[in-house]
CSV table of C-alpha atoms and ligand atoms in Angstrom, one decimal:
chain,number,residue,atom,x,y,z
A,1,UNK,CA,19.4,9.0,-6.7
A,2,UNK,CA,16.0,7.3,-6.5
A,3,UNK,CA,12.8,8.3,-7.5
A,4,UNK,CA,10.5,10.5,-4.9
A,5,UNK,CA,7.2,9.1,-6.5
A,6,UNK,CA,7.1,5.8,-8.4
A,7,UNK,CA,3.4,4.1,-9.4
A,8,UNK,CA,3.1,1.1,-11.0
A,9,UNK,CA,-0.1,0.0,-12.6
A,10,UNK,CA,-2.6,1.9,-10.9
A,11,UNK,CA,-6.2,1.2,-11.4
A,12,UNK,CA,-9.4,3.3,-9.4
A,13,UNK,CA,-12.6,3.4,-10.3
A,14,UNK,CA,-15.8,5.2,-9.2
A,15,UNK,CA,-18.9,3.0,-9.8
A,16,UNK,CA,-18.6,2.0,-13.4
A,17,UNK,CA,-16.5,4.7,-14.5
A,18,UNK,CA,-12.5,3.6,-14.7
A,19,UNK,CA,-10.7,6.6,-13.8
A,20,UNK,CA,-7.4,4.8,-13.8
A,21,UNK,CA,-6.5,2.0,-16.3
A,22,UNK,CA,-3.3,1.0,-15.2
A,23,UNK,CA,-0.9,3.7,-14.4
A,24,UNK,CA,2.7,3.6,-14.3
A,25,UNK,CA,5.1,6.7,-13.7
A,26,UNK,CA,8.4,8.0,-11.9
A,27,UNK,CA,9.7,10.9,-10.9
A,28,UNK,CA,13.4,10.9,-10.3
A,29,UNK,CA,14.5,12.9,-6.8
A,30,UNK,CA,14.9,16.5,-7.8
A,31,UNK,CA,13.1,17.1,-10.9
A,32,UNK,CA,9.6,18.6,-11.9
A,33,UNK,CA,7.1,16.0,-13.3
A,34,UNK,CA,4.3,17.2,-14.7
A,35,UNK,CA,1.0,15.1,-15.9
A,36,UNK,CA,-1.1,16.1,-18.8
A,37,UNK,CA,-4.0,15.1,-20.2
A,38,UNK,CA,-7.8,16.2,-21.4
A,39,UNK,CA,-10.2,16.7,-18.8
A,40,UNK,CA,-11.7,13.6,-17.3
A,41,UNK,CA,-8.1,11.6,-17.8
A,42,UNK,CA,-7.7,11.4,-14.5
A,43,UNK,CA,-5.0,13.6,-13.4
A,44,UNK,CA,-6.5,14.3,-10.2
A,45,UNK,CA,-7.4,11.4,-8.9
A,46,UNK,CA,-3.8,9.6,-9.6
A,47,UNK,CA,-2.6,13.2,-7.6
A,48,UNK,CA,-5.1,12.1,-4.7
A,49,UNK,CA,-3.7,8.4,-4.6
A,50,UNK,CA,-0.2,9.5,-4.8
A,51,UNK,CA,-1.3,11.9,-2.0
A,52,UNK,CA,-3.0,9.0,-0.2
A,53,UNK,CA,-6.3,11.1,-0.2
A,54,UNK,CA,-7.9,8.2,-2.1
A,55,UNK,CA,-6.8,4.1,-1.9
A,56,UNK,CA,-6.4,2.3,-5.4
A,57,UNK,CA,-8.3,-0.7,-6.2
A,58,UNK,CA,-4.8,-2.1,-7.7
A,59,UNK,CA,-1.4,-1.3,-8.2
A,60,UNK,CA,1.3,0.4,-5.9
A,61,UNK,CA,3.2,4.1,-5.3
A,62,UNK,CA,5.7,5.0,-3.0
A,63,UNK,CA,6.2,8.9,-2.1
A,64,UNK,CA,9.7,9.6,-0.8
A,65,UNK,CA,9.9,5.6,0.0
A,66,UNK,CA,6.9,5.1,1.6
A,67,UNK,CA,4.1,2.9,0.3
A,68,UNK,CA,1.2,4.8,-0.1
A,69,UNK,CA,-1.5,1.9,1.1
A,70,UNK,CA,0.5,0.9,4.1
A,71,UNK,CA,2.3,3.9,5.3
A,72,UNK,CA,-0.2,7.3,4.3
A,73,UNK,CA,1.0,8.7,7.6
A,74,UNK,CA,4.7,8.8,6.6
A,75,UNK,CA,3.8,10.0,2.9
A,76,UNK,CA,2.1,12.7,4.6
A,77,UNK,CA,4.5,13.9,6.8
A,78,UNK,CA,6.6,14.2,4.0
A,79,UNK,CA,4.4,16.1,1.1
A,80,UNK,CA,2.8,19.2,0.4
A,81,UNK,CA,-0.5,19.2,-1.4
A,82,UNK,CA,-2.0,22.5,-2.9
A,83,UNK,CA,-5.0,22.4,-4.9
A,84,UNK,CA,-5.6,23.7,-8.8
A,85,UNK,CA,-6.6,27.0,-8.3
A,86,UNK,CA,-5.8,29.9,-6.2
A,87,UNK,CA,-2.2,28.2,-5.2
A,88,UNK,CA,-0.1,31.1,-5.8
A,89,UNK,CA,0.3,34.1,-3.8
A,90,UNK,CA,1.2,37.5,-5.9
A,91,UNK,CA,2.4,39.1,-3.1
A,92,UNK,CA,5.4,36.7,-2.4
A,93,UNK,CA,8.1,35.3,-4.2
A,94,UNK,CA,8.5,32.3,-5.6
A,95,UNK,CA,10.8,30.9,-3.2
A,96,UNK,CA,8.3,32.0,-0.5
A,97,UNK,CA,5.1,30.7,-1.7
A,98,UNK,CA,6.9,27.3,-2.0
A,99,UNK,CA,7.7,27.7,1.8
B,37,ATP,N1,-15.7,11.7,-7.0
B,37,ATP,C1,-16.0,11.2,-8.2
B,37,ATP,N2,-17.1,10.4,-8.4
B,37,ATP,C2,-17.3,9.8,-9.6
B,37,ATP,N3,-16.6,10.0,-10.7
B,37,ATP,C3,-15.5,10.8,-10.6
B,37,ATP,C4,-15.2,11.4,-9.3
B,37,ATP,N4,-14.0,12.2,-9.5
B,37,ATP,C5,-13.7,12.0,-10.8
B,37,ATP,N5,-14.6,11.2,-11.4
B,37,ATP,C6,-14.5,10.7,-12.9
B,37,ATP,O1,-13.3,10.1,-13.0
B,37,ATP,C7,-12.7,10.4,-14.3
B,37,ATP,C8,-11.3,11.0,-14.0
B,37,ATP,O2,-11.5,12.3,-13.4
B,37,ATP,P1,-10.3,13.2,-12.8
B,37,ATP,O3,-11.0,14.3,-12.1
B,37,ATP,O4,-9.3,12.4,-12.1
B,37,ATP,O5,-9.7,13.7,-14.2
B,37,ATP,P2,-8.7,15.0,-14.5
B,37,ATP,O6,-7.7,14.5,-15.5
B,37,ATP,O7,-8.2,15.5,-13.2
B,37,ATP,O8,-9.7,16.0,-15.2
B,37,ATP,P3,-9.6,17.6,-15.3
B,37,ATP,O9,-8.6,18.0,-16.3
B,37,ATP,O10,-11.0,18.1,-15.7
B,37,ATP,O11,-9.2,18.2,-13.9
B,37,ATP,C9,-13.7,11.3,-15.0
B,37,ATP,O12,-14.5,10.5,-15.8
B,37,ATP,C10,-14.5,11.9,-13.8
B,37,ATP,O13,-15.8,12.3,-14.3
B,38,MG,MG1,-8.2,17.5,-12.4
């Protein structure tokens, strides 16, 4: 089995602040990956390139084998994307809200 996200040395930044210094991670096909860091470390904006919601100014990810910079429309097709807050419905199950 591969891995369904892969980033290699991603780097974004906004104006002068470097939100992303080089960032490399993978997440082999079936497991849970999660990212942690203090606010600011830029969780969320290595989500919204792996989501293709934002282009890095270096580096690469695929998403369920699909480059990120040259094929958003097939990463897309592919993921869900739900944001930080508010995600979870009470009233369903697990199983559900993941449908
Ligand atoms: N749209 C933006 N314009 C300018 N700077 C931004 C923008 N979004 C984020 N930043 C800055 O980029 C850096 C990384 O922010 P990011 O939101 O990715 O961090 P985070 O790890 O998700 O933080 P948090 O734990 O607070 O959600 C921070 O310094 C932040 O202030
Ligand atoms: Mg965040």
């Amino acid at each position: 089995m591969g891995n369904t996200i892969e980033a290699t040395g991603l780097e974004l930044s906004y104006g002068s602040t470097r939100a992303l210094a080089g960032v490399d991670l993978a997440a082999p096909e079936g497991t849970v990956l999660g990212v942690l860091g203090p606010n600011g470390a830029g969780k969320t904006t290595a989500v919204r390139v792996l989501a293709t919601l934002l282009r890095a100014d270096a580096g690469s990810a695929r998403v369920c084998g699909h480059d990120v910079a040259t094929e958003p429309h097939r990463v897309r097709e592919l993921i869900g994307l739900t944001g930080q807050y508010a995600s979870v419905d009470e009233d369903l199950t697990g199983r559900q809200n993941l449908g």
